[in-house]
Coordinates of C-alpha atoms and ligand atoms in Angstrom, one line a residue:
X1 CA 5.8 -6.7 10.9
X2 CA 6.5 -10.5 12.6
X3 CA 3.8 -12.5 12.3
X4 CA 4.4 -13.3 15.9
X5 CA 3.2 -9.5 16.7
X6 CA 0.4 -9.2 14.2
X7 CA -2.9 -9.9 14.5
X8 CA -4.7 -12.2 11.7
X9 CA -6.8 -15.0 13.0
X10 CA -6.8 -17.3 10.4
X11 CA -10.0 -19.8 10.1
X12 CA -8.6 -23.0 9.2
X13 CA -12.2 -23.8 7.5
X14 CA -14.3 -22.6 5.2
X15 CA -16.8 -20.6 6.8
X16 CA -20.0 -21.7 6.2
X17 CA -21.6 -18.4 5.8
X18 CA -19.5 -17.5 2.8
X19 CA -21.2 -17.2 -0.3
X20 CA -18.7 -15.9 -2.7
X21 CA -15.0 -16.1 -2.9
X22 CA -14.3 -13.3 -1.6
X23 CA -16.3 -13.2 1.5
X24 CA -14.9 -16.4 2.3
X25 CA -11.4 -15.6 1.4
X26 CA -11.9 -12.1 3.6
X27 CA -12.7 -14.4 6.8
X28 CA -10.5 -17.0 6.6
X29 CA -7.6 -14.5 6.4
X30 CA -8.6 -12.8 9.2
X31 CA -9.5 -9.3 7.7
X32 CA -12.9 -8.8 8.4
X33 CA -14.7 -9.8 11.2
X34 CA -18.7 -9.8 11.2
X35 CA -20.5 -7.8 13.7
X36 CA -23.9 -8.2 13.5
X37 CA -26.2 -8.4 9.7
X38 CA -23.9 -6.3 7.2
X39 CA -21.5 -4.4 9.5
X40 CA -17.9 -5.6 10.0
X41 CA -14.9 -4.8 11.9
X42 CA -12.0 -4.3 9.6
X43 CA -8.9 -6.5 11.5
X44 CA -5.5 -4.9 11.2
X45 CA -4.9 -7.2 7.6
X46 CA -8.1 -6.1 6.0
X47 CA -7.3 -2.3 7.5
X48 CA -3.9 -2.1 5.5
X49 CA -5.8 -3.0 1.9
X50 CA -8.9 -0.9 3.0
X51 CA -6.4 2.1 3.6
X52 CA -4.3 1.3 0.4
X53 CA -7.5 2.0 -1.7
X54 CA -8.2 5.2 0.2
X55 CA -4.7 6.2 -0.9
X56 CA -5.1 5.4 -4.6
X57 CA -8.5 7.0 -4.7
X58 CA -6.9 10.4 -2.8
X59 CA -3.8 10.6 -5.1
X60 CA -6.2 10.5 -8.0
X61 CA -8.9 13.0 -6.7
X62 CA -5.9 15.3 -5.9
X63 CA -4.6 15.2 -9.3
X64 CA -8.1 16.5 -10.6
X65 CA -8.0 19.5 -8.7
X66 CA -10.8 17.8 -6.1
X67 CA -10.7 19.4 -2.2
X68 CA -10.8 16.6 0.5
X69 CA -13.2 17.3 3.2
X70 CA -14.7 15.5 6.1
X71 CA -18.1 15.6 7.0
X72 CA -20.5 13.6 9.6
X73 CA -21.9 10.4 9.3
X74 CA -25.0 11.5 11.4
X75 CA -27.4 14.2 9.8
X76 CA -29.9 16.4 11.0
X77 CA -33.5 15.3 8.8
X78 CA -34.4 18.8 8.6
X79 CA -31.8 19.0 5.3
X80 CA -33.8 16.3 4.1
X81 CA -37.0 17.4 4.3
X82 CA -35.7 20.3 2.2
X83 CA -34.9 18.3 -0.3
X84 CA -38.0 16.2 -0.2
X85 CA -35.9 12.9 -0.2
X86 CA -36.3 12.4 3.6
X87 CA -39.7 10.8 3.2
X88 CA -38.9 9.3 -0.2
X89 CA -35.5 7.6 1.1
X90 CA -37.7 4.7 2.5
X91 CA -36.5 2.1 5.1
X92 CA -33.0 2.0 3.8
X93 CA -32.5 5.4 5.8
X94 CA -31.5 4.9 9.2
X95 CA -33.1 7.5 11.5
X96 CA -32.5 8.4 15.0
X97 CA -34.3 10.3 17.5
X98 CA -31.5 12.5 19.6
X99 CA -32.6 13.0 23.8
X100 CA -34.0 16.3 22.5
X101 CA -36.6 14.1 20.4
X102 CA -34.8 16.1 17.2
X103 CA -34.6 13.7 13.6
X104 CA -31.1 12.7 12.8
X105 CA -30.4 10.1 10.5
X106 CA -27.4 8.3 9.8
X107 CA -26.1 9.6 5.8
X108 CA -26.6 7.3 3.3
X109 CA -25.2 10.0 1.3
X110 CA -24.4 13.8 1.5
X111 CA -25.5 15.4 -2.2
X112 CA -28.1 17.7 0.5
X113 CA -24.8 18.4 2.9
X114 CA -22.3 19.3 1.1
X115 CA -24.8 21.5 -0.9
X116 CA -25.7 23.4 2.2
X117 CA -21.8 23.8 2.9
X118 CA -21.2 24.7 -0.9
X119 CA -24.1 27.7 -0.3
X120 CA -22.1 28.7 2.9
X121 CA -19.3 29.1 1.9
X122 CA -19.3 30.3 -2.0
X123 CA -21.7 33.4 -3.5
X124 CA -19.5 34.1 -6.9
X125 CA -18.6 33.1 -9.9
X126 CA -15.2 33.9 -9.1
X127 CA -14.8 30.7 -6.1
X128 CA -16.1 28.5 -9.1
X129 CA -15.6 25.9 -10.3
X130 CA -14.9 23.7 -7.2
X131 CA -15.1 19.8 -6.6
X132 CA -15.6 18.3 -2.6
X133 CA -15.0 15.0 -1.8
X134 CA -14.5 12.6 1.2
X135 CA -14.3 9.4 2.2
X136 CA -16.5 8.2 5.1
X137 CA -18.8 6.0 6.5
X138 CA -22.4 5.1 4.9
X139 CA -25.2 3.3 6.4
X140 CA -27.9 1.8 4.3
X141 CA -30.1 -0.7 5.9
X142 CA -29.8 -3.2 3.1
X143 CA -33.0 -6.1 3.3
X144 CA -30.8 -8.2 2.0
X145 CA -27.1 -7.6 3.4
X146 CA -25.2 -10.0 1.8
X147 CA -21.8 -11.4 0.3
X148 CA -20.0 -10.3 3.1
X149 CA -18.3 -6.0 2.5
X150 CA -20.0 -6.4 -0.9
X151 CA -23.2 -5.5 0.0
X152 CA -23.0 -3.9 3.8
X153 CA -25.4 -1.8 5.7
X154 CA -22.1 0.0 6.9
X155 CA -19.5 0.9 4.0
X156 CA -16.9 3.1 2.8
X157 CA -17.9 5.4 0.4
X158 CA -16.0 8.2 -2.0
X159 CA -18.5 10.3 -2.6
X160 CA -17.8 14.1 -4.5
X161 CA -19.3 16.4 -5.5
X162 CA -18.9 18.8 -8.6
X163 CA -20.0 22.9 -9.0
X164 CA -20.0 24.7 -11.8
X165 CA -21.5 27.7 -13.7
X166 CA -22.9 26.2 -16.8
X167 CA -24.0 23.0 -17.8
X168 CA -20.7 22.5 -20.2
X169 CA -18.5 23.3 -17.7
X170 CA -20.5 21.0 -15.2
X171 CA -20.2 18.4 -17.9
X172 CA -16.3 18.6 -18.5
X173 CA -16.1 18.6 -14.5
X174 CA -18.4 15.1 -15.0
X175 CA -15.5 14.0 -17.6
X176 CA -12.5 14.2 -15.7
X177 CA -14.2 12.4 -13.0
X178 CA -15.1 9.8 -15.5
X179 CA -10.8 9.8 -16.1
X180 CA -10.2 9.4 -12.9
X181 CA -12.3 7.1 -11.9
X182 CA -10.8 4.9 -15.4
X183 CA -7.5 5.5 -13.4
X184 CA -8.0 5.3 -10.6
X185 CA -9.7 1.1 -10.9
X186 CA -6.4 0.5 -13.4
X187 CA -3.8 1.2 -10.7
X188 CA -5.6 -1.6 -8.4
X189 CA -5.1 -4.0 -11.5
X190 CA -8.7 -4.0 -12.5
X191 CA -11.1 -3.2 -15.7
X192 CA -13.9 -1.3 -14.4
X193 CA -16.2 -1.2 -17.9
X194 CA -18.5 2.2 -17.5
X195 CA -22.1 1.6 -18.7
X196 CA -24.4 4.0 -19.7
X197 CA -26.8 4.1 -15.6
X198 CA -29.9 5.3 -16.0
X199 CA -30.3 8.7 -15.5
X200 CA -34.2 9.1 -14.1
X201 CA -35.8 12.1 -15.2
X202 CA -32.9 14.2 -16.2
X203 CA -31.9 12.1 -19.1
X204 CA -28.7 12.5 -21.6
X205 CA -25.7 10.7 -21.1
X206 CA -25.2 12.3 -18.0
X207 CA -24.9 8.9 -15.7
X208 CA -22.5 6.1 -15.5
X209 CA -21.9 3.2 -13.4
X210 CA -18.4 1.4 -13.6
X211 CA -18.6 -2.7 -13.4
X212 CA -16.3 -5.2 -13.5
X213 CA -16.5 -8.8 -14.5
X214 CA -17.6 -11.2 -11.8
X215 CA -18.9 -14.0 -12.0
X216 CA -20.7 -13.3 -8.3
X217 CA -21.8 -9.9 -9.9
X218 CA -24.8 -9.0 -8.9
X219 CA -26.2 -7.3 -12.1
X220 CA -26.1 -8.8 -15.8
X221 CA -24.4 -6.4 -18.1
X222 CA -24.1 -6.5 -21.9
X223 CA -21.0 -5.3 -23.7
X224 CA -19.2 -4.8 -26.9
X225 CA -15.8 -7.2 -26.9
X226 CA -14.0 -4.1 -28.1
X227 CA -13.7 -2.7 -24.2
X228 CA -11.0 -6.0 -24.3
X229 CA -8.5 -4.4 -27.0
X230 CA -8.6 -0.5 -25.7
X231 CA -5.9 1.5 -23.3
X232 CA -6.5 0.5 -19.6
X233 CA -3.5 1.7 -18.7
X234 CA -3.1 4.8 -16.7
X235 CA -3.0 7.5 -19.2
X236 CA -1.6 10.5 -18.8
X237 CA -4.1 13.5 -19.2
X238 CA -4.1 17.1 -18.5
X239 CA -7.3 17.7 -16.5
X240 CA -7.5 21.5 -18.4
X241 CA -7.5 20.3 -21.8
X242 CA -11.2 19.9 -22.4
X243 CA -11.1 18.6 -25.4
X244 CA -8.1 15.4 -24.5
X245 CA -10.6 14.4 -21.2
X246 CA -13.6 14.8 -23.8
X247 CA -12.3 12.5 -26.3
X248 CA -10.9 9.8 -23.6
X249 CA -15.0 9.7 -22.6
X250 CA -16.0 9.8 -26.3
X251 CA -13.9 6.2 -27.0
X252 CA -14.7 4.2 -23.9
X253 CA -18.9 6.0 -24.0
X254 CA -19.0 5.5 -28.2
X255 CA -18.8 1.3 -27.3
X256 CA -21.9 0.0 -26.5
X257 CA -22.3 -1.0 -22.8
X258 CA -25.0 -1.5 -20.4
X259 CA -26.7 -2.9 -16.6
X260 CA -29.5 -5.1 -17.4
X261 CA -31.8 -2.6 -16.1
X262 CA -31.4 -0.1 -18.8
X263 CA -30.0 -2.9 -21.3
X264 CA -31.8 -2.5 -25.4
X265 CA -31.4 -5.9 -27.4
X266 CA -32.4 -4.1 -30.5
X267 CA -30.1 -1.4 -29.8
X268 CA -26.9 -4.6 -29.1
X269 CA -27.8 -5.5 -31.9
X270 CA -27.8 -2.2 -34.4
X271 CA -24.4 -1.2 -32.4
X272 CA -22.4 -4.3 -32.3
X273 CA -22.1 -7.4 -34.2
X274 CA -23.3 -10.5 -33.0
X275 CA -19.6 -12.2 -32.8
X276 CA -18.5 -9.2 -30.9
X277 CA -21.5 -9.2 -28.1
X278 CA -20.3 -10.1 -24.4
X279 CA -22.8 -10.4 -21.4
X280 CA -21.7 -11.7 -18.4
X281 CA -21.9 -10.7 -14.2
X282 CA -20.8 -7.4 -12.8
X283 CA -20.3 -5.9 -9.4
X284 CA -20.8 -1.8 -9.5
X285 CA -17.8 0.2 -8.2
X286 CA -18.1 3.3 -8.9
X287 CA -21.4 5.4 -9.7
X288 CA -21.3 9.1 -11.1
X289 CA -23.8 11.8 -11.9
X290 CA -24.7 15.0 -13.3
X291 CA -27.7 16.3 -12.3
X292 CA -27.7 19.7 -13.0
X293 CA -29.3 21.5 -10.6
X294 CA -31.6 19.4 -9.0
X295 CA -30.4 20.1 -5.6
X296 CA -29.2 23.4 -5.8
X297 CA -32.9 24.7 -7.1
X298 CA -34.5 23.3 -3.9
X299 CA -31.5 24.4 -1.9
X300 CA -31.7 27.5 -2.9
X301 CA -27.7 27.2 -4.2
X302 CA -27.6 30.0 -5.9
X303 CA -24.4 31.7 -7.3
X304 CA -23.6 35.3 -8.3
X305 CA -22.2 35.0 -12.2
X306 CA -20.2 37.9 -13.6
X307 CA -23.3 40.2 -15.1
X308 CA -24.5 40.0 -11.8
X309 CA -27.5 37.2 -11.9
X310 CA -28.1 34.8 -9.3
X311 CA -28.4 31.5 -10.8
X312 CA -28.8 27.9 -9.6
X313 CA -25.2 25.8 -9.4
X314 CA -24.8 23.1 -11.8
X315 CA -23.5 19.4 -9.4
X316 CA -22.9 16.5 -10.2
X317 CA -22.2 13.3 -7.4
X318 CA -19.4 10.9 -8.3
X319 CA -18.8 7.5 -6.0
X320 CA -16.3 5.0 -5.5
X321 CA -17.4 1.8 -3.5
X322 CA -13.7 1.8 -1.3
X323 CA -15.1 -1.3 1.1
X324 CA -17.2 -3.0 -1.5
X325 CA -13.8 -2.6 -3.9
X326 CA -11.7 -4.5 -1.6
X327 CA -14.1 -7.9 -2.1
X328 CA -14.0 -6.5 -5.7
X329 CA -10.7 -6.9 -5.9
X330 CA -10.6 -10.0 -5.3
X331 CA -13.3 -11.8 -6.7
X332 CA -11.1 -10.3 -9.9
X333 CA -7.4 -11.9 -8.7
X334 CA -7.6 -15.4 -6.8
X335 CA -7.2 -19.2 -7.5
X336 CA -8.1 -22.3 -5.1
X337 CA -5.7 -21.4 -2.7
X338 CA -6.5 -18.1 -2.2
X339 CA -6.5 -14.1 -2.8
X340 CA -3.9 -12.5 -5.5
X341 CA -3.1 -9.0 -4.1
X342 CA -2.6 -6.8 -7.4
X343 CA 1.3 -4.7 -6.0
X344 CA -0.8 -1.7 -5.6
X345 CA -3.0 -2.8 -3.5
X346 CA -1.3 -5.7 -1.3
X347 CA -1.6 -5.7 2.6
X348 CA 2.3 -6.2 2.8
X349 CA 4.9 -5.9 -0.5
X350 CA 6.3 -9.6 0.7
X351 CA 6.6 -12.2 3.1
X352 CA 9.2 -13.9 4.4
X353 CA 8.9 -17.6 5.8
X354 CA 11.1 -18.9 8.1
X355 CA 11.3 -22.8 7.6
X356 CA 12.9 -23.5 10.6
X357 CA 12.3 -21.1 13.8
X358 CA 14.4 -21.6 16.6
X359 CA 17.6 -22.7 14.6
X360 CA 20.2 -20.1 14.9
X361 CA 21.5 -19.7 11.7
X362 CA 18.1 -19.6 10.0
X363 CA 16.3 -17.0 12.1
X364 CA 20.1 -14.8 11.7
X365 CA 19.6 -15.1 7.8
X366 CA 15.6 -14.2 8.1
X367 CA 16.4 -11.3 10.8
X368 CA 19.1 -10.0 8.2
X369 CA 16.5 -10.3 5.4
X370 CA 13.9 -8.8 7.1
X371 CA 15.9 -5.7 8.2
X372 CA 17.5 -5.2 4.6
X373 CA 13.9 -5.2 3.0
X374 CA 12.7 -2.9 4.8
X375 CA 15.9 -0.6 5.1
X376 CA 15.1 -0.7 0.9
X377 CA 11.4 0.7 1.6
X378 CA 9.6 -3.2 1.3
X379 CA 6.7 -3.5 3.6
X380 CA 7.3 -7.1 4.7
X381 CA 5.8 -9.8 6.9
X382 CA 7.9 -11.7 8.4
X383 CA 6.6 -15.4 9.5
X384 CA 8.7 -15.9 12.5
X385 CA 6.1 -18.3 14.0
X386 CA 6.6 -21.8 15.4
X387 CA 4.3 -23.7 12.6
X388 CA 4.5 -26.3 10.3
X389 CA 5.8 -25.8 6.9
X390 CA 3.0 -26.6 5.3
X391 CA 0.8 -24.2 7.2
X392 CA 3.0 -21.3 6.7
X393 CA 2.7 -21.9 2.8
X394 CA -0.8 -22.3 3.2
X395 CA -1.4 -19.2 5.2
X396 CA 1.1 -17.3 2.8
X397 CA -0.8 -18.5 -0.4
X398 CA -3.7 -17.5 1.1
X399 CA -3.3 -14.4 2.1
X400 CA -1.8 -13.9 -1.4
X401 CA 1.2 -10.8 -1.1
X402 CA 3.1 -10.3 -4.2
X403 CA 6.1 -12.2 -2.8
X404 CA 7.0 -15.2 -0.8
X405 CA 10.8 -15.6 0.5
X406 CA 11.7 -18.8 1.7
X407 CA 14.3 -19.3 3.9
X408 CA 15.4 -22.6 5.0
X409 CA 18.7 -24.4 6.9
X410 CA 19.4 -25.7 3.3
X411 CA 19.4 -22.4 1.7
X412 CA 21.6 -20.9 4.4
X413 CA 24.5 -22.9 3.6
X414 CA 23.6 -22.2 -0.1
X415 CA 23.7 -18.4 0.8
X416 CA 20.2 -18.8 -1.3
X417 CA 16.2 -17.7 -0.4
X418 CA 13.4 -19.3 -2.8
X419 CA 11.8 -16.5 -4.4
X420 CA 7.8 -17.2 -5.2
X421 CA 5.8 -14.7 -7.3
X422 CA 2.1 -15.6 -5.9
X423 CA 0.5 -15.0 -9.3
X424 CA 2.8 -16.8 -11.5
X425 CA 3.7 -19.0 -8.9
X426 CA 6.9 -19.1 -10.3
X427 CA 10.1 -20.1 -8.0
X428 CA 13.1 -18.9 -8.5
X429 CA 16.6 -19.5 -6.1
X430 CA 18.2 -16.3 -5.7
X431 CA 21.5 -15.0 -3.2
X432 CA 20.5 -13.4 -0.2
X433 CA 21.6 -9.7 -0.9
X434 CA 20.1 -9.5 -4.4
X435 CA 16.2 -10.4 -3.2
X436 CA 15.3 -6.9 -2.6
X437 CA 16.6 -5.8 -6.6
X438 CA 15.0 -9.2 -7.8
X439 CA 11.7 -8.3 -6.5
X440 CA 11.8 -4.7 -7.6
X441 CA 12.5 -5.3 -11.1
Ligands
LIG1 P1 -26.1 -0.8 -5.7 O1 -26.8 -0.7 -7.0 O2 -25.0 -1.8 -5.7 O3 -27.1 -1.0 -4.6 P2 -26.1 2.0 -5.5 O4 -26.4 2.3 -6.9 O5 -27.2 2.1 -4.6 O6 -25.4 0.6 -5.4 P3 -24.5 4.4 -5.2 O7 -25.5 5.3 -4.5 O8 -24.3 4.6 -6.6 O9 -24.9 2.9 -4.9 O10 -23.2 4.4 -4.4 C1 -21.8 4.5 -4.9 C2 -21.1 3.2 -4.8 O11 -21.1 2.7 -3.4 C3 -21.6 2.1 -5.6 O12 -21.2 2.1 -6.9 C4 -21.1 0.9 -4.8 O13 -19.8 0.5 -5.3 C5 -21.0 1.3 -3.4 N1 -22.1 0.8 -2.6 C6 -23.4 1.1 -2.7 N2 -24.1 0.4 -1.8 C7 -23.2 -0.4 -1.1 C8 -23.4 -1.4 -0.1 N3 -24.6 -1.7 0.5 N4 -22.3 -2.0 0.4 C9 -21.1 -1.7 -0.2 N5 -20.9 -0.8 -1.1 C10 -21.9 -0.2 -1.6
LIG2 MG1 -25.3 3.2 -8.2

């Protein structure tokens, strides 16, 4: 893509309504752009992370076995009332009156949904066990929308949703979500700690929220330093051995780790020693659930099981926060100049700055670049614009790809780019035709 054709309206000041790094970050590189309290257009930059996400998050489900589906973001209330959470949903529930004067609402989730399309379409053991997923749309009216795609009234959501038989098959379909939701954070570069959630009146260790470490987190969480030293990186793991996904659960669930809300001092302090005790700021990413079957009792969900009984389906509900992850994500990987893009996750794979538009031999060199990069499968922005040095460093730091490749009169005649890794922010000269293997390696 040339800069010159891409649309990113950069804000050359900080915008006053920014909060938190990331919100500000998110404005000034022209990804999101507000549209009235909590709900934001996603510009074409802030698209291409948004979408990278949904890709991580659907490469991972898919490994698991999980169907993607697509359902509404509008709902009829009559589900609702079913379930008895139509009145108990409050004023965070959006509701709309059709010109037929029927209740709709727009979903703040789907657990009553997809139950009613689970009942539809399965009656036997033998379609069992199945996951559903998708990624779409929520509205919540917030009271307090805030921090910019952190806390929306309009966000992305993963939400799936498990079915099983039994409740230990429900619970080893509630453990390889916990897996690959662990993988699925440590591909976009982050540590998302799961703490014991609390569970309401089902109880067991059946809920767990996954946090990372913000200083602009919104909750205080309490942790055992041992989460530090363990295997964050993406493990392999065979989803049908019950007993490998069970024991991956075991060693990150046996640590002590917790939201304030559920949070036990004495309990800290029985499980971990003092020197070893973290608490700091989290932002939740990810939220997951087995609830056994409180909606399929009420939805009448029943299955046929193979001596012939009708009995209620055991679900569980599993989230990933896609849009809140993408202000996540960076409150995790910045410095003063701007955002960090972890590889996996970066708008474009590198950026090349033209130092001196308009001079011949330089824009031949970047055009050559440019085409070669991409011909080797880079996704590259190309600043082709008619700016000031300075600016285009400024707007490249901030922005924050993997790469920067300068390209400069001087270096033409040297037959050499400056190469810039944005995290190290290490420069290194290197010849034209080896940038693509220098920045692969
Ligand atoms: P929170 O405690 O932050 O309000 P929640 O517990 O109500 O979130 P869940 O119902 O568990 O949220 O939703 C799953 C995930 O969706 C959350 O873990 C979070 O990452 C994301 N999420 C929830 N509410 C919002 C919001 N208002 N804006 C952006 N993301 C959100
Ligand atoms: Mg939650």
């Amino acid at each position: 893509m040339r800069l010159s054709k891409f649309f990113m309206p950069i804000l050359r000041d900080d915008p006053k309504e920014a909060e938190i790094v990331s919100h500000k970050y998110m404005l000034r590189a022209g990804m999101i752009r507000q549209e009235s309290a909590g709900i934001y257009s996603w510009l074409p930059l802030g698209l291409k992370v948004l979408k990278k996400i949904e890709n991580i998050v659907h490469e991972e489900q898919a490994k698991t076995g999980a169907n993607e589906l697509l359902m509404p973001t509008i709902q009829s209330a009559d589900l609702w009332r079913q379930s008895g959470r139509y009145e108990d949903y409050g004023k965070e529930m959006l509701r709309i009156t059709d010109r037929h004067d029927r209740d709709m609402l727009y979903g703040p989730t789907n657990e009553e949904m997809i139950t009613s399309i689970f009942k539809s379409g399965v009656q036997s053991y033998k379609d069992m066990p199945l996951n559903l997923y998708h990624i779409q749309w929520k509205f919540r009216d917030e009271v307090r929308p805030r921090f910019g795609i952190m806390r929306g009234r309009e966000f992305l959501m993963k939400d799936g949703y498990s079915f099983d038989m039994t409740p230990q098959e429900g619970k080893h379909a509630y453990n390889k979500m916990f897996v690959a939701y662990l993988r699925t954070y440590a591909r976009m570069g982050l540590k998302a700690i799961p703490m014991r959630a609390d569970t309401g009146p089902i109880g067991g260790d059946s809920s767990h929220e996954f946090l990372i470490l913000a200083d602009t987190g919104e909750s205080e969480v309490f942790f055992d330093k041992a989460f530090y030293d363990m295997d964050w990186s993406t493990f392999e793991i065979d989803y049908d051995d019950k007993q490998a996904v069970a024991s991956v659960v075991d060693d990150f669930t046996s640590k002590y780790a917790a939201a304030e809300e559920i949070h036990n001092q004495e309990e800290f302090d029985a499980k971990v020693p003092k020197d070893r005790q973290v608490s700091g700021r989290g932002i939740e990413v990810g939220h997951i659930f087995f609830f056994g079957t409180k909606y399929s009792k009420p939805l009448g969900a029943l299955v046929q099981d193979a001596e012939g009984n009708q009995v209620p389906v055991q679900s569980g509900s599993y989230g990933i926060g896609v849009s809140r992850l993408v202000g996540g994500i960076i409150e995790a990987s910045h410095d003063e100049n701007g955002i960090i893009w972890p590889q996996a996750v970066a708008p474009f794979d590198v950026g090349i700055i033209n130092l001196k538009s308009g001079d011949a031999a330089t824009d031949k060199q970047c055009e050559q670049l440019y085409g070669d990069l991409q011909a080797a499968g880079f996704d590259v922005l190309y600043d082709d614009r008619d700016d000031r040095a300075g600016a285009k460093f400024a707007r490249m730091d901030l922005i924050g790809l993997p790469w920067a490749i300068t390209v400069g009169p001087r270096g033409v005649k040297s037959g050499m780019a400056e190469v810039k890794n944005r995290k190290s922010g290490e420069k290194t000269d290197v010849p034209f035709s080896d940038v693509g293997k220098f920045i692969s390696q």
